[in-house]
Coordinates of N, CA and C in Angstrom, one line a residue:
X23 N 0.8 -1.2 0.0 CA 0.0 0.0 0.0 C 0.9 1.2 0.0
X24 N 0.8 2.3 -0.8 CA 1.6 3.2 -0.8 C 1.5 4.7 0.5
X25 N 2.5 5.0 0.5 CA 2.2 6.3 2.1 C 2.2 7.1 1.5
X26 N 1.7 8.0 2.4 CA 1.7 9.7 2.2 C 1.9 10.4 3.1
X27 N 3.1 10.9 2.8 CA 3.8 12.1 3.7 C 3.9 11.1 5.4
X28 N 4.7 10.1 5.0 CA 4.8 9.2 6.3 C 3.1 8.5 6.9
X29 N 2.2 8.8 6.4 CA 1.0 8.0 6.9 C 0.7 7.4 5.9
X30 N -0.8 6.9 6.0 CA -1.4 6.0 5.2 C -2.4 6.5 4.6
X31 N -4.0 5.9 4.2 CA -4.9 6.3 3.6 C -5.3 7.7 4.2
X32 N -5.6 7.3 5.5 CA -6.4 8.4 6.0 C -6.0 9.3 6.2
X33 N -4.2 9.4 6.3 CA -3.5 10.9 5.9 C -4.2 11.6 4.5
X34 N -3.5 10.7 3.8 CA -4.1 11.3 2.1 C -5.5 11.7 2.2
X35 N -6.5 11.2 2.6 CA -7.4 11.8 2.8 C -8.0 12.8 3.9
X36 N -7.2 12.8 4.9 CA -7.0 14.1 5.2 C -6.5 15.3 4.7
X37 N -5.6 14.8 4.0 CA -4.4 15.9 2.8 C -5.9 16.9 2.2
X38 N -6.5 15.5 1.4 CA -7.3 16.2 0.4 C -8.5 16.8 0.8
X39 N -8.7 16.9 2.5 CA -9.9 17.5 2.8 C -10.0 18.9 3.4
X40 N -8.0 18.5 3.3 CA -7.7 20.1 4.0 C -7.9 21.4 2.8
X41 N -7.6 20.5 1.7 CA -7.3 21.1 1.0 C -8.3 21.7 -0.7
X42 N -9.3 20.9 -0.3 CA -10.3 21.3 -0.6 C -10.9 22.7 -0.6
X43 N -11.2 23.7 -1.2 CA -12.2 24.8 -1.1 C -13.1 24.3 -1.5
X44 N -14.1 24.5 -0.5 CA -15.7 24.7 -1.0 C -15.6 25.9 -1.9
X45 N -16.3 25.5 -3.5 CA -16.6 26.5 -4.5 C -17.7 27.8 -3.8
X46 N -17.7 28.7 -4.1 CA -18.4 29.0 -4.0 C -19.8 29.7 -4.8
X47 N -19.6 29.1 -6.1 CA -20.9 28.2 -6.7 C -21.7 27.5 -6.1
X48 N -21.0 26.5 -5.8 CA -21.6 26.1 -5.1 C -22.3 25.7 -3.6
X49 N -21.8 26.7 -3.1 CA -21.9 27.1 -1.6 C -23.0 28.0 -2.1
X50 N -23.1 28.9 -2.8 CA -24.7 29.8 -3.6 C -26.1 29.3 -3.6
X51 N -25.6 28.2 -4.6 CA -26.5 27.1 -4.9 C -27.1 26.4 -3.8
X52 N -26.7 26.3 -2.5 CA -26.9 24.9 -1.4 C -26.2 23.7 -2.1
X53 N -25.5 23.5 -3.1 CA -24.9 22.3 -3.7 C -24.1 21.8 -2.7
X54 N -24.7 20.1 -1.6 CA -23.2 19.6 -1.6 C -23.7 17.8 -1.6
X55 N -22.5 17.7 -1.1 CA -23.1 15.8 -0.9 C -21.4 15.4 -1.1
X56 N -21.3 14.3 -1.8 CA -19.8 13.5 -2.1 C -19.6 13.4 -3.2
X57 N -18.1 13.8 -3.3 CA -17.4 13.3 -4.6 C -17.0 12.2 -4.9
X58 N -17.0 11.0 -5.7 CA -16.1 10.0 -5.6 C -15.2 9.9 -6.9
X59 N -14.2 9.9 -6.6 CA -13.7 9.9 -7.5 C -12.3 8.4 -7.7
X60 N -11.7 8.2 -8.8 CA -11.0 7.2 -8.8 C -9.8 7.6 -9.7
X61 N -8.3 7.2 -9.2 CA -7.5 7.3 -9.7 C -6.3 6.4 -9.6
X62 N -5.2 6.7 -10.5 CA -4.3 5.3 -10.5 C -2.4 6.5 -9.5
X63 N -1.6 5.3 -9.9 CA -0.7 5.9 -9.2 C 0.5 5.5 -10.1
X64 N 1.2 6.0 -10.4 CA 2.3 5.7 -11.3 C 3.5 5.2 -10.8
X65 N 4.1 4.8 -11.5 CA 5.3 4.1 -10.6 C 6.5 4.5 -9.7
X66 N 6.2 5.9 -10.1 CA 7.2 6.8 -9.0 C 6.6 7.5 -8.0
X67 N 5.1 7.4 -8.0 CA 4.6 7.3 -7.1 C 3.6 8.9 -7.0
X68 N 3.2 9.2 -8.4 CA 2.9 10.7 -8.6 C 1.2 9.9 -9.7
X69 N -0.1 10.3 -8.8 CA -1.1 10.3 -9.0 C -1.2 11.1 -11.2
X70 N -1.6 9.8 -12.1 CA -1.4 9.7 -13.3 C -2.9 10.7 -13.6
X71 N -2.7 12.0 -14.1 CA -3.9 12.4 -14.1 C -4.6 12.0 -15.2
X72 N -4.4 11.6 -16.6 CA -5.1 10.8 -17.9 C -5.8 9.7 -17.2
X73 N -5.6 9.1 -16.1 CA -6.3 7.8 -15.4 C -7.1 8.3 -14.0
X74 N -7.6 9.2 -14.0 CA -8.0 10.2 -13.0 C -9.5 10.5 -13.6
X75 N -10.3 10.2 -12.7 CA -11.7 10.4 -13.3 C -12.8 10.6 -12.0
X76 N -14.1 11.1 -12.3 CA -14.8 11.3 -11.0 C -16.2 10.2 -11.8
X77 N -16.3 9.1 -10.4 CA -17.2 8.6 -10.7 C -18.4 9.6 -10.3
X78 N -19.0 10.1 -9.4 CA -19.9 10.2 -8.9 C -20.0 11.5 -8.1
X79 N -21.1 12.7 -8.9 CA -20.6 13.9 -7.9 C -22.0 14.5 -8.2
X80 N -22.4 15.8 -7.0 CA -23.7 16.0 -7.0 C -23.3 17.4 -8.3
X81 N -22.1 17.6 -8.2 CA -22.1 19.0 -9.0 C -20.7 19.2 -9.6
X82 N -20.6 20.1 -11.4 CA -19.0 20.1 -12.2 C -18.3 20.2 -11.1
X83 N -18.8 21.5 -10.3 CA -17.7 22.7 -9.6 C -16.9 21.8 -8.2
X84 N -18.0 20.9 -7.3 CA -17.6 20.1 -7.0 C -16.6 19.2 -6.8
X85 N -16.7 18.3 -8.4 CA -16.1 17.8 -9.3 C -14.8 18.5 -9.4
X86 N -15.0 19.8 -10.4 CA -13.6 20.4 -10.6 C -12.5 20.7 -9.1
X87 N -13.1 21.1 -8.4 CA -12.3 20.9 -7.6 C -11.7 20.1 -6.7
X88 N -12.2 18.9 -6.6 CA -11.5 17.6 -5.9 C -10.4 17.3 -7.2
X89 N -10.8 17.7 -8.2 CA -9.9 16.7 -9.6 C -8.5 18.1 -9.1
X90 N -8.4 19.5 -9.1 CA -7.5 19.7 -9.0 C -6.7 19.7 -7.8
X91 N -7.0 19.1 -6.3 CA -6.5 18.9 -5.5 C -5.7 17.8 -5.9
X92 N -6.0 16.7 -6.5 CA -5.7 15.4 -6.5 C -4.1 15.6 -7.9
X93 N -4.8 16.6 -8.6 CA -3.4 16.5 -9.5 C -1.9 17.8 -8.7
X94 N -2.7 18.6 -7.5 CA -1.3 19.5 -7.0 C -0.6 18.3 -5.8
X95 N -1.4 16.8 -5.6 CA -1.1 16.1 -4.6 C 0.8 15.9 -5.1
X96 N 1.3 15.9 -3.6 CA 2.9 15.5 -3.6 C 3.0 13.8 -3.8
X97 N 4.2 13.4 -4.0 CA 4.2 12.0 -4.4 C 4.2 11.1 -3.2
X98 N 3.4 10.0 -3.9 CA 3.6 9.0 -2.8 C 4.3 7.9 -2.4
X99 N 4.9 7.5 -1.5 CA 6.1 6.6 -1.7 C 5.4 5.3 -1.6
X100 N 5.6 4.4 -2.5 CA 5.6 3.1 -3.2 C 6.5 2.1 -2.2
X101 N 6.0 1.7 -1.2 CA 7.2 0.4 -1.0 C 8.0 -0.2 -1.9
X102 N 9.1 -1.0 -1.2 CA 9.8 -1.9 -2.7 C 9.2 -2.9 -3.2
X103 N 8.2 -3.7 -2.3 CA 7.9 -5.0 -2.5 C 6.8 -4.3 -4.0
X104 N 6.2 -2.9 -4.0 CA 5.1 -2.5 -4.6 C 5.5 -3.2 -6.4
X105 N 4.6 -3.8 -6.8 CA 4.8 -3.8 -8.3 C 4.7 -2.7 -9.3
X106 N 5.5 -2.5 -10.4 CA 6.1 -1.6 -10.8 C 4.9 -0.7 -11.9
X107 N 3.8 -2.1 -12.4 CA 3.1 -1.3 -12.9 C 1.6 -2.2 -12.5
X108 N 0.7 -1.7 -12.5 CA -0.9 -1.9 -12.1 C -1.7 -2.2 -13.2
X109 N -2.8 -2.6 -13.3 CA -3.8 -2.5 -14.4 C -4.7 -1.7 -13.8
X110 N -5.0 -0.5 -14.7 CA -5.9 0.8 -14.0 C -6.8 0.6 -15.1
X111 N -8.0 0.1 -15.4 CA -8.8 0.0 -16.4 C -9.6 1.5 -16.6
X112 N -9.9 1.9 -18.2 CA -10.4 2.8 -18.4 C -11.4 3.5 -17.7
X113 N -11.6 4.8 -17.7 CA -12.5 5.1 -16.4 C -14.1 5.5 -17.8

């Protein structure tokens, strides 16, 4: 499983919740709910944005903004045992 910034999932997910702006579109609107989104990791350990996709979001602005947290994300370190490359199937 790969780390981030010395932790694990729930760092990175903390990372990305710090880091998040609520749009304010959609803060206007009453727009909110969850993003989900799905992405791959490349072998040096820097989130592949062409394999970066949002399954599931209540709103673009939403959307656009989780997708650009996830591509200013710092790299993540890949154990050695990690295999060099994944199968990330099209989104």
């Amino acid at each position: 499983m790969p780390q981030f910034m010395g932790g694990d999932l729930t760092t990175f997910r903390n990372w990305v919740m710090e880091n998040v702006r609520y749009p304010e579109e959609a803060m206007n609107k009453g727009i909110e709910g969850m993003v989900l989104v799905r992405f791959c990791i490349d072998k040096d350990g820097y989130i592949k944005e062409n394999m970066t996709g949002v399954i599931k979001s209540p709103d673009k602005s939403l959307s656009d903004e989780v997708l650009r947290v996830l591509k200013s994300s710092p790299q993540l370190n890949l154990p050695i045992t990690q295999p060099t490359s994944h199968f990330c199937p099209p989104l």
